[in-house]
GROMACS .gro file of C-alpha atoms in nm:
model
  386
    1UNK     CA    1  -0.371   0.488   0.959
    2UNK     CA    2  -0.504   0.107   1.019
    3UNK     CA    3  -0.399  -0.134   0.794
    4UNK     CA    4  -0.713  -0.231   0.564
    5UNK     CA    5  -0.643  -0.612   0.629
    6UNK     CA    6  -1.023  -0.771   0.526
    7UNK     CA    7  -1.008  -0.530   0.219
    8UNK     CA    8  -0.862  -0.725  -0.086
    9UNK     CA    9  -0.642  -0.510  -0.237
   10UNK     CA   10  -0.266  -0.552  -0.148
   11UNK     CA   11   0.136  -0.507  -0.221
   12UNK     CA   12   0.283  -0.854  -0.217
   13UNK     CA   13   0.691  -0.829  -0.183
   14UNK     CA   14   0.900  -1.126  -0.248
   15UNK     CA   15   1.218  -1.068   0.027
   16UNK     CA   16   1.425  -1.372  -0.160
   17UNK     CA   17   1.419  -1.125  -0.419
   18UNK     CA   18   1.513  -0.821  -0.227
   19UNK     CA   19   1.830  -1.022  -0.052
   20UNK     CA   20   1.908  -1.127  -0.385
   21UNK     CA   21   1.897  -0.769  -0.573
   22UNK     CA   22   2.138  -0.653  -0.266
   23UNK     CA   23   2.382  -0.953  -0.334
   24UNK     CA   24   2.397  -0.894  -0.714
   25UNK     CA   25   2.432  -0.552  -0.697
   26UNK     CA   26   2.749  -0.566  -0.478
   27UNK     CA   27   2.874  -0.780  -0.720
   28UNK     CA   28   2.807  -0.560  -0.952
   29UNK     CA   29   2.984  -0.268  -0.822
   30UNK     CA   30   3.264  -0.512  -0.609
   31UNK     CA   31   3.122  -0.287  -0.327
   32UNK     CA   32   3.379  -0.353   0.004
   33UNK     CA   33   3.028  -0.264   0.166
   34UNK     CA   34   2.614  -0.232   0.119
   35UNK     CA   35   2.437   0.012   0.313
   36UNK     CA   36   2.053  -0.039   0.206
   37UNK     CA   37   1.897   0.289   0.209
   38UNK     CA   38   1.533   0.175   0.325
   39UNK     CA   39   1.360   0.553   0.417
   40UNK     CA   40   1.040   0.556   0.371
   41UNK     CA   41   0.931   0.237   0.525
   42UNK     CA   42   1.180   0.105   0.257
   43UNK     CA   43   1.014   0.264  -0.013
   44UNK     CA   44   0.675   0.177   0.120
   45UNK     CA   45   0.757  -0.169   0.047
   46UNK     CA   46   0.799  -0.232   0.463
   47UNK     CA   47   1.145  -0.135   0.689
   48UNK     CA   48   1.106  -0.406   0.914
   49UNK     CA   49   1.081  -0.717   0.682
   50UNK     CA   50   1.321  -0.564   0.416
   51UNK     CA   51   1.589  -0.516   0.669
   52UNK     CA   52   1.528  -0.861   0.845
   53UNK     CA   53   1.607  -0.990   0.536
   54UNK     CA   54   1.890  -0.886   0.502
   55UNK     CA   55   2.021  -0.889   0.842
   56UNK     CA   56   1.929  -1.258   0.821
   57UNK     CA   57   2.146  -1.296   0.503
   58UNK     CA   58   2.374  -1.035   0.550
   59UNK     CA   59   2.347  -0.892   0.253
   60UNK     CA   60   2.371  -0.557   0.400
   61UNK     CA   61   2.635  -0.447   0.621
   62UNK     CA   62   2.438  -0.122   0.746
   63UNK     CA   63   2.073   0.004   0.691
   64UNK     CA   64   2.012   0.373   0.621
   65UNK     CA   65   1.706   0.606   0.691
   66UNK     CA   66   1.579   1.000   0.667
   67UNK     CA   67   1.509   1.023   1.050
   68UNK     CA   68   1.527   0.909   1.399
   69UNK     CA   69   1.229   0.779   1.438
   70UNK     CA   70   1.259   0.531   1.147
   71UNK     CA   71   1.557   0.438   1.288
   72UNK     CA   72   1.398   0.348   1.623
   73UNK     CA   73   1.174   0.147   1.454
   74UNK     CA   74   1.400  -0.042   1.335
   75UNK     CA   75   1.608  -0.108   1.673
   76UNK     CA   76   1.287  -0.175   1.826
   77UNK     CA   77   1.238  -0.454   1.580
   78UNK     CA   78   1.546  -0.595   1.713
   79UNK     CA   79   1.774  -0.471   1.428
   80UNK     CA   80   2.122  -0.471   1.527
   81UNK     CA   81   2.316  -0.390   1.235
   82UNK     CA   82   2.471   0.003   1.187
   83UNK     CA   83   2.205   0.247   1.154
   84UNK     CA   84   2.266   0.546   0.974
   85UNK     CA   85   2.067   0.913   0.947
   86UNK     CA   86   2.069   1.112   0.675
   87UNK     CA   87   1.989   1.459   0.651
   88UNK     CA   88   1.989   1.803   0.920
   89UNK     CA   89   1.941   1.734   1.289
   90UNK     CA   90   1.959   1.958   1.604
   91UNK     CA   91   2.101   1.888   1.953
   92UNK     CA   92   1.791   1.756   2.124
   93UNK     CA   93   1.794   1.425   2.040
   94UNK     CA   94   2.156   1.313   2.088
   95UNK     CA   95   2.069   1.120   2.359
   96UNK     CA   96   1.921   0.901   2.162
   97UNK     CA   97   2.092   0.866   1.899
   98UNK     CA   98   2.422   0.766   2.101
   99UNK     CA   99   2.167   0.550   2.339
  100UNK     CA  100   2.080   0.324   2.046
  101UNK     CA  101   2.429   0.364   1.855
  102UNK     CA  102   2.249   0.566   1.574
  103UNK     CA  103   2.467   0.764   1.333
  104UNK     CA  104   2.373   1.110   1.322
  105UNK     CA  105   2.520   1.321   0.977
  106UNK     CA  106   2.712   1.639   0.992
  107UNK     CA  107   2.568   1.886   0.826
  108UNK     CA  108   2.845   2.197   0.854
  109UNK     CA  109   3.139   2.324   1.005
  110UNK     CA  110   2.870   2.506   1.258
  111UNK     CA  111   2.681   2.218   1.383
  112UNK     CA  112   2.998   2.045   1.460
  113UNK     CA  113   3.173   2.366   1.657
  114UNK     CA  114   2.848   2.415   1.854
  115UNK     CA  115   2.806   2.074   1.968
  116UNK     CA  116   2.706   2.054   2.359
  117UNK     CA  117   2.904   1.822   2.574
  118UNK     CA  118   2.749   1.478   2.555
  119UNK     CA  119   2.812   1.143   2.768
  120UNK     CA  120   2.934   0.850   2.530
  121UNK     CA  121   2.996   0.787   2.214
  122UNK     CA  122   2.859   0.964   1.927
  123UNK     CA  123   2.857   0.778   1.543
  124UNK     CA  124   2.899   1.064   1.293
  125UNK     CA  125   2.874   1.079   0.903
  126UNK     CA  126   3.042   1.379   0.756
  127UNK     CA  127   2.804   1.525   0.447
  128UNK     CA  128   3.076   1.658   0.077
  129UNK     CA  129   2.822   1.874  -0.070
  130UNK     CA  130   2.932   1.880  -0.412
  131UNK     CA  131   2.631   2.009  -0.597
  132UNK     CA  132   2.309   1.873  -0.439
  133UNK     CA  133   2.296   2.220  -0.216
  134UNK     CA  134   2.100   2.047   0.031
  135UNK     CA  135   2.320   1.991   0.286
  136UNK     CA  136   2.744   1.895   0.379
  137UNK     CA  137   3.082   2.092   0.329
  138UNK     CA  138   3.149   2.235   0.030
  139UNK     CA  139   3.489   2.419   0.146
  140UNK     CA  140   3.775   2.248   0.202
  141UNK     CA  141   3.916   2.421   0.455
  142UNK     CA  142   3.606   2.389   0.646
  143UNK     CA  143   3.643   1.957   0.555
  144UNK     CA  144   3.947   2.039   0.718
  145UNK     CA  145   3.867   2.225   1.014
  146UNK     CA  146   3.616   1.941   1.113
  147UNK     CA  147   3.817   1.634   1.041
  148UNK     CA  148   4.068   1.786   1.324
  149UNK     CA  149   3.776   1.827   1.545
  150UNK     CA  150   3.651   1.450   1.481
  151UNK     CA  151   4.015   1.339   1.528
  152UNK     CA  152   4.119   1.492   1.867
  153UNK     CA  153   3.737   1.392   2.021
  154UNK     CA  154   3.759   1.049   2.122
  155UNK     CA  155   3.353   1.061   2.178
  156UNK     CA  156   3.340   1.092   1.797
  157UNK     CA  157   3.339   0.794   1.562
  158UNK     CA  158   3.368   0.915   1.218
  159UNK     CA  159   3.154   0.604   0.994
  160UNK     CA  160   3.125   0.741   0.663
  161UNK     CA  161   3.219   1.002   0.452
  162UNK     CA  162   2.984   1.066   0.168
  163UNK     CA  163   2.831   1.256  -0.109
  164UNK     CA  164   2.542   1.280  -0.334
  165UNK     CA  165   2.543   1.276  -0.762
  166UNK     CA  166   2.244   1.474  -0.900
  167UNK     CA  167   2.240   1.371  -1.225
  168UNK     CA  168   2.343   1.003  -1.211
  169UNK     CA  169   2.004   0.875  -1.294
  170UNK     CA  170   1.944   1.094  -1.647
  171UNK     CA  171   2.079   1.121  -1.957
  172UNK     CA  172   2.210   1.354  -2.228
  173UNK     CA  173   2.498   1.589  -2.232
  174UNK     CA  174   2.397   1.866  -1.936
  175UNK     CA  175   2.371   1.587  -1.711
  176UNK     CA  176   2.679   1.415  -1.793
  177UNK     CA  177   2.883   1.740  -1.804
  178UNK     CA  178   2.740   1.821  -1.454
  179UNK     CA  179   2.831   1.457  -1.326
  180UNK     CA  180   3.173   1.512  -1.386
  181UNK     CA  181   3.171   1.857  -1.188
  182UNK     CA  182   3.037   1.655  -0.895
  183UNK     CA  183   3.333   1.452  -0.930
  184UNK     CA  184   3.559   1.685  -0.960
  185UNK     CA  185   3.422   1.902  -0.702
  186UNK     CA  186   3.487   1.545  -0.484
  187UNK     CA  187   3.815   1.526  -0.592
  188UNK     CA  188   3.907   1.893  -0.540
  189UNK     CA  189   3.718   1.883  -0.199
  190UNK     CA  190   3.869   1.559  -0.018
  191UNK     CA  191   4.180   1.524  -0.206
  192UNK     CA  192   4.486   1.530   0.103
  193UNK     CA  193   4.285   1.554   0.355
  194UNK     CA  194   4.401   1.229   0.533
  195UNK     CA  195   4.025   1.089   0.575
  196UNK     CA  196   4.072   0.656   0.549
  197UNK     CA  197   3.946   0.573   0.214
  198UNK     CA  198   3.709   0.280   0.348
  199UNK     CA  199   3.494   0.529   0.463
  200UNK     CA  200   3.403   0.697   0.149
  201UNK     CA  201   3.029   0.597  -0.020
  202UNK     CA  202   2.965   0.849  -0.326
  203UNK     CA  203   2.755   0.553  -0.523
  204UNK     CA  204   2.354   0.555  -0.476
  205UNK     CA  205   2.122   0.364  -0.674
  206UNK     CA  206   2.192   0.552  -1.028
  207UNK     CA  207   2.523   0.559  -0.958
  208UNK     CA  208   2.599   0.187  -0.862
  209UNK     CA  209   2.418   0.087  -1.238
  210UNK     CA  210   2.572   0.315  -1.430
  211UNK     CA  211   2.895   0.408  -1.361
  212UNK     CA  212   2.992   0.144  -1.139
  213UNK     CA  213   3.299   0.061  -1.374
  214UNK     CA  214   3.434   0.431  -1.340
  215UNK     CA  215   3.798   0.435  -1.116
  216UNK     CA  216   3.734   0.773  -0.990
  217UNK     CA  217   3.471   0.671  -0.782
  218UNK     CA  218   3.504   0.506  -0.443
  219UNK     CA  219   3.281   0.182  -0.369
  220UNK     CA  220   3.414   0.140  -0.041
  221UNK     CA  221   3.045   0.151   0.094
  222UNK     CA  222   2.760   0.205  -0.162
  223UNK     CA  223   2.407   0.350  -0.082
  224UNK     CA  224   2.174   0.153  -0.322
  225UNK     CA  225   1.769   0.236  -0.225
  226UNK     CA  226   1.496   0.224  -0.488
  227UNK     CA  227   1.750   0.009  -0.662
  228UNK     CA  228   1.658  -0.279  -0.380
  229UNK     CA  229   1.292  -0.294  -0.574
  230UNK     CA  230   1.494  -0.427  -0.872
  231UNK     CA  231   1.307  -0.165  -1.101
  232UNK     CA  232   1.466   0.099  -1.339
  233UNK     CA  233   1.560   0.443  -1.129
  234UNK     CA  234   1.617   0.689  -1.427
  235UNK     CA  235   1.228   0.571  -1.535
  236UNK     CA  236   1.377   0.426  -1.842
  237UNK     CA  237   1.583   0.726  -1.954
  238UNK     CA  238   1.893   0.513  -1.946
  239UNK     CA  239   1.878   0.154  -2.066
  240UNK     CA  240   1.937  -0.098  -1.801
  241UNK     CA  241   2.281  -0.364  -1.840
  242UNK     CA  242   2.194  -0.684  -1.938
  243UNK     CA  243   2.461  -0.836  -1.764
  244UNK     CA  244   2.276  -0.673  -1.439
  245UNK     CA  245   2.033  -0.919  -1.309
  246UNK     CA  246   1.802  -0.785  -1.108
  247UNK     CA  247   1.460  -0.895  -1.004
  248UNK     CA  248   1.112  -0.747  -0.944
  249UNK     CA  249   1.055  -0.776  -0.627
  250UNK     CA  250   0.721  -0.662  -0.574
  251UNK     CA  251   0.344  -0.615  -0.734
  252UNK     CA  252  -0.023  -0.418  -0.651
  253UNK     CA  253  -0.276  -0.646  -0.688
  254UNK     CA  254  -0.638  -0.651  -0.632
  255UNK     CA  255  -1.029  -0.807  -0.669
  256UNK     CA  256  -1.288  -0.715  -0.855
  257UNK     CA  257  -1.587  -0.580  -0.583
  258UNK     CA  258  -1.870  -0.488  -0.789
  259UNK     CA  259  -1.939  -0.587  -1.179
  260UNK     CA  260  -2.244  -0.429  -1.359
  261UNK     CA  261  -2.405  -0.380  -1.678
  262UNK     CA  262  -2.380  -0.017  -1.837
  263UNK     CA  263  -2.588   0.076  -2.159
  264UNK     CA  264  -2.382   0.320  -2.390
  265UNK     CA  265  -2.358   0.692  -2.290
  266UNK     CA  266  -2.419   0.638  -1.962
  267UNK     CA  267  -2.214   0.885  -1.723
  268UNK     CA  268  -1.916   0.733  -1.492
  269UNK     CA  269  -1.797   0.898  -1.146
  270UNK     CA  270  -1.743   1.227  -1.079
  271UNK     CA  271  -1.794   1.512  -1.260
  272UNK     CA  272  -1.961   1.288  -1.536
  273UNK     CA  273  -1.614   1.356  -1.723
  274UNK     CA  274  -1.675   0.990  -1.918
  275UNK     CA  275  -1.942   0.814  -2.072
  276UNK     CA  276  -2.001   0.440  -2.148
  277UNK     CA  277  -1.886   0.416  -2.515
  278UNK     CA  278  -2.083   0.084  -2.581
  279UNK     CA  279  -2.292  -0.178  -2.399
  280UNK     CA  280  -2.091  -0.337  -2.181
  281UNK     CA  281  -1.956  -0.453  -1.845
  282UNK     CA  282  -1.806  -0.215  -1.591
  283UNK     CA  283  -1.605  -0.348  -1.240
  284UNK     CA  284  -1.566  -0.138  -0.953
  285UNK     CA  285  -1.168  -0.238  -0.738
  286UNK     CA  286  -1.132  -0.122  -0.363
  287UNK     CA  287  -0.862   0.088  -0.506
  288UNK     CA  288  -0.822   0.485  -0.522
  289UNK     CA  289  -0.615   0.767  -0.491
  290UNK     CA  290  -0.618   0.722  -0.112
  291UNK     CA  291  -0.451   0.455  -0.197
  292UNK     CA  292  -0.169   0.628  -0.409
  293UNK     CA  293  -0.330   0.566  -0.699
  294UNK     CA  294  -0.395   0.956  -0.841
  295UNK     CA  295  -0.630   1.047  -1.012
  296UNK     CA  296  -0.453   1.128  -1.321
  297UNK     CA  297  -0.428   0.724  -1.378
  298UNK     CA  298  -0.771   0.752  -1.523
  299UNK     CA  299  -0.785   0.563  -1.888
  300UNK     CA  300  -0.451   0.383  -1.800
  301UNK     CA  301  -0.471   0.022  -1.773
  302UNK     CA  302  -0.516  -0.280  -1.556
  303UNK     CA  303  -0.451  -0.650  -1.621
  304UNK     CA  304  -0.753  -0.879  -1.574
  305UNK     CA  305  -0.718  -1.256  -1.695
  306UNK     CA  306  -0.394  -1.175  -1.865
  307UNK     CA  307  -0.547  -0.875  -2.059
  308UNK     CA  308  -0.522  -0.484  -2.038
  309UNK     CA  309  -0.816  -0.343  -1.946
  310UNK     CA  310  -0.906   0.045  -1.928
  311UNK     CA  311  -0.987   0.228  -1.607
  312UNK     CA  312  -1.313   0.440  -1.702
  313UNK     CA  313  -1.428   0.732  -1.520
  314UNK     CA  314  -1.253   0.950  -1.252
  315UNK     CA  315  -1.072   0.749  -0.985
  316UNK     CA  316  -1.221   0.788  -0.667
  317UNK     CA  317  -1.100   0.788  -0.335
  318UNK     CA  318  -1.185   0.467  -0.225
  319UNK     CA  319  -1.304   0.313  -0.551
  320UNK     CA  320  -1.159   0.255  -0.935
  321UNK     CA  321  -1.393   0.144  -1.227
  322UNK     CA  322  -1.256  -0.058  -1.485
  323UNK     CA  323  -1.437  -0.138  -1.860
  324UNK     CA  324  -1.409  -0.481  -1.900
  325UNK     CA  325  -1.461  -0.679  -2.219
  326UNK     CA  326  -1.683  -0.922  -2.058
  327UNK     CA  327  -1.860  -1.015  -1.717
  328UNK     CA  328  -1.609  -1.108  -1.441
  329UNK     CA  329  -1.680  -1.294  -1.140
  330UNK     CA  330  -1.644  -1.065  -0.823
  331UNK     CA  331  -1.311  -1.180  -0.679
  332UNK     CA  332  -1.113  -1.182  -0.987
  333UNK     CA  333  -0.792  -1.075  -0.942
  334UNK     CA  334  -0.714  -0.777  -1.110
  335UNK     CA  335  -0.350  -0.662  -1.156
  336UNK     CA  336  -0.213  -0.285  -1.117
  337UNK     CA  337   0.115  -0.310  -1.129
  338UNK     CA  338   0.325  -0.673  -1.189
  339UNK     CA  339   0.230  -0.917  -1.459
  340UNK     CA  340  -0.055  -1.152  -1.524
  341UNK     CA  341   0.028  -1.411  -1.819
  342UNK     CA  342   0.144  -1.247  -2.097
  343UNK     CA  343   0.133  -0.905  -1.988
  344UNK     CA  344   0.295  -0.709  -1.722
  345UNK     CA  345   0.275  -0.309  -1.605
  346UNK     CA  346   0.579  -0.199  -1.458
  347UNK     CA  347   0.612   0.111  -1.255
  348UNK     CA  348   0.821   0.267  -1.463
  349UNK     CA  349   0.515   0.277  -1.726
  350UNK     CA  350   0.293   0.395  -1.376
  351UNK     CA  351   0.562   0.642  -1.327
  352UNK     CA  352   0.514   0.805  -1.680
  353UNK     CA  353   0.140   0.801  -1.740
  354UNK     CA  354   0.146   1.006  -1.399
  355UNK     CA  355   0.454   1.244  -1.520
  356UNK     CA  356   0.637   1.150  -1.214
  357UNK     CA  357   0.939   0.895  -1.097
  358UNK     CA  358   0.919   0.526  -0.971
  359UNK     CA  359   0.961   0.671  -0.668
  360UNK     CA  360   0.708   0.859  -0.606
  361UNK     CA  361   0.460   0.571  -0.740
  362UNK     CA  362   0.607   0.369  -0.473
  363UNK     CA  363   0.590   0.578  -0.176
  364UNK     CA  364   0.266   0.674  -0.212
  365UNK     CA  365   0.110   0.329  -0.197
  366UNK     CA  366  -0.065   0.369   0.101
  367UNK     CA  367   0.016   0.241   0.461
  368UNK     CA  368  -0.372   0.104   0.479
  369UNK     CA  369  -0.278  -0.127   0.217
  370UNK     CA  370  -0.189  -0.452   0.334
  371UNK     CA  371   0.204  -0.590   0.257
  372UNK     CA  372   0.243  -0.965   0.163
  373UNK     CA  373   0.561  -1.121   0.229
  374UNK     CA  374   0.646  -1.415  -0.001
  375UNK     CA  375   0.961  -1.605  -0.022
  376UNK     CA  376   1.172  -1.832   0.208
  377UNK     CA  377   1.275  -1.542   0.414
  378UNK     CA  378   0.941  -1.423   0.467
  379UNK     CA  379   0.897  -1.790   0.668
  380UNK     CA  380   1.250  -1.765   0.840
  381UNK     CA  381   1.163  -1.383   0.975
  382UNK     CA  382   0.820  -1.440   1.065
  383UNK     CA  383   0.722  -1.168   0.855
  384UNK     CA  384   0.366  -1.226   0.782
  385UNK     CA  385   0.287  -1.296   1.166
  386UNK     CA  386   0.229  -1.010   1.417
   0.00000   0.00000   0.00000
């Protein structure tokens, strides 16, 4: 998809920010090590610049992603820090992965006992599946079995050994009860098997807020992602620390395109599912669903000239309509999600008008929109250029 780059609607993300979220959450956790989980196109926030960042401040000491060919991204880019894989992959693409000293996860006992002779050396992660059910051991005779293969294959480099908490991020009793089975599944699962405790990493995002005080839990190597944006991961279902200070690192903004005059009762968009409750003004935003912004976000808000205003009428593809409480030059900057004086729309609130998560929101903000780099970094890396 081409990046709409004349059209003014955009995702500005402040990198000094990002770096600085990284650093304060290792201090947070006194993390030995940060590997910044940046699938997605980091969270559709942008791989590249994100991990420039903080290969340029070395605030990470290894970059994680969901598939090769993010990770060739970013060693095209001229990333040279670890690069890790999560997730199930097949045989075919070993070449590559040892070619461009990728780490590639072990999924079971199975994959590893079937793996074809190889030339050089091949990084491997070894997945503790202790409730997510996706993938990784959950036998520990079979965590056994494979830790004597890694050992006596010199072509093997064993990097990390990890797991995944389900319920880290949410709060009342079930969750809590089933947090501690995770951990005690952990426990029960690596406990004597002779595996070097700096590789462990059992802390993501949720994990590294909220129980990053707890001594049962190794952060050897932590795996914060959505965390990096500085914004709230449980949606607000667990109250932030106040002695965590993170920063927002990024906002939607866009212009108004069109404003025109509507007399009362007149029909808006599609379907004619709204009418003009009064004489008034009404702005049209190069903004839609194709943008990521659904169309259940219709009669949520925008901020224009430091005030909410209310999106009227179905959200289009291309276009959102917005009542406003007077006539607006076209240009005006018009504010989706980030603040504008006195007011500010977080995606946390996006994320619950839509009945999703923050993720979601995030990753769904469209690769046509353009990505603004601000900061000191963004000068250093060349971000904005090319």
């Amino acid at each position: 998809m081409v990046t709409a780059i004349h059209r003014p609607t955009w995702v500005s993300v402040d990198l000094d920010a990002a770096a600085h979220n990284l650093q304060e959450i290792r201090e947070w956790t006194k993390a030995k090590k940060v590997y910044a989980v940046l699938k997605a196109d980091g969270y559709g926030l942008g791989a590249i610049p994100l991990a420039k960042a903080f290969q340029e401040t070395a605030s990470a000491d290894a970059l994680i992603v969901s598939n090769l060919d993010e990770a060739l991204e970013l060693r095209q880019a001229d990333l040279t820090l670890p690069i890790w894989v999560l997730g199930a992959w097949d045989y075919s693409d070993l070449k590559l992965f040892i070619g461009h000293d990728i780490v590639i996860t072990i999924p079971s006992l199975a994959w590893l006992q079937n793996l074809p002779d190889f030339e050089g050396t091949l990084k491997v992660s070894l997945a503790i599946d202790t409730g997510m059910t996706r993938i990784g051991f959950d036998k520990a005779d079979e965590i056994s079995a494979a830790k004597k293969i890694i050992d006596k294959n010199p072509q093997l480099d064993l990097f990390s050994v990890y797991t995944h908490f389900a319920t880290a991020d949410e709060a009342g009793e079930k969750s809590k009860a089933y947090f501690e089975e995770q951990l005690r599944r952990w426990q029960e699962l690596t406990i004597n098997q002779g595996f070097d405790p700096s590789l462990f990493s059992m802390a993501n995002s949720a994990t590294c807020i909220w129980h990053h005080d707890d001594p049962r839990i190794s952060f050897a190597a932590i795996r914060p992602g959505q965390l990096i944006s500085g914004v709230n991961v449980s949606n607000g279902e667990l109250k932030m620390p106040p002695n965590l200070h993170l920063e927002r690192i990024f906002s939607v903004c866009s212009e108004i395109a069109d404003v025109r005059f509507v007399k009362k009762d007149q029909s808006l968009s599609y379907g004619a599912s709204e009418r003009m409750p009064e004489d008034g003004y009404v702005a049209t935003l190069p903004f839609g669903y194709n943008d990521g912004w659904l169309r259940r976000m219709q009669k949520s808000s925008v901020i224009i000239n430091g005030k909410r205003m209310l999106i009227i009428g179905r959200i289009t593809m291309d276009q959102t309509m917005v009542k406003l409480d007077r006539k607006y030059p076209i240009g005006t900057r018009v504010t989706l999600i980030g603040k504008d004086g006195g007011e500010q729309i977080t995606v946390e609130e996006v994320a619950n008008y839509s009945h999703t998560i923050v993720d979601e929101i995030q990753t769904t903000l469209a690769p046509r929109i353009k990505r603004i780099y601000t900061g000191d970094l963004a000068e250093v890396i060349g971000a904005n250029y090319g």
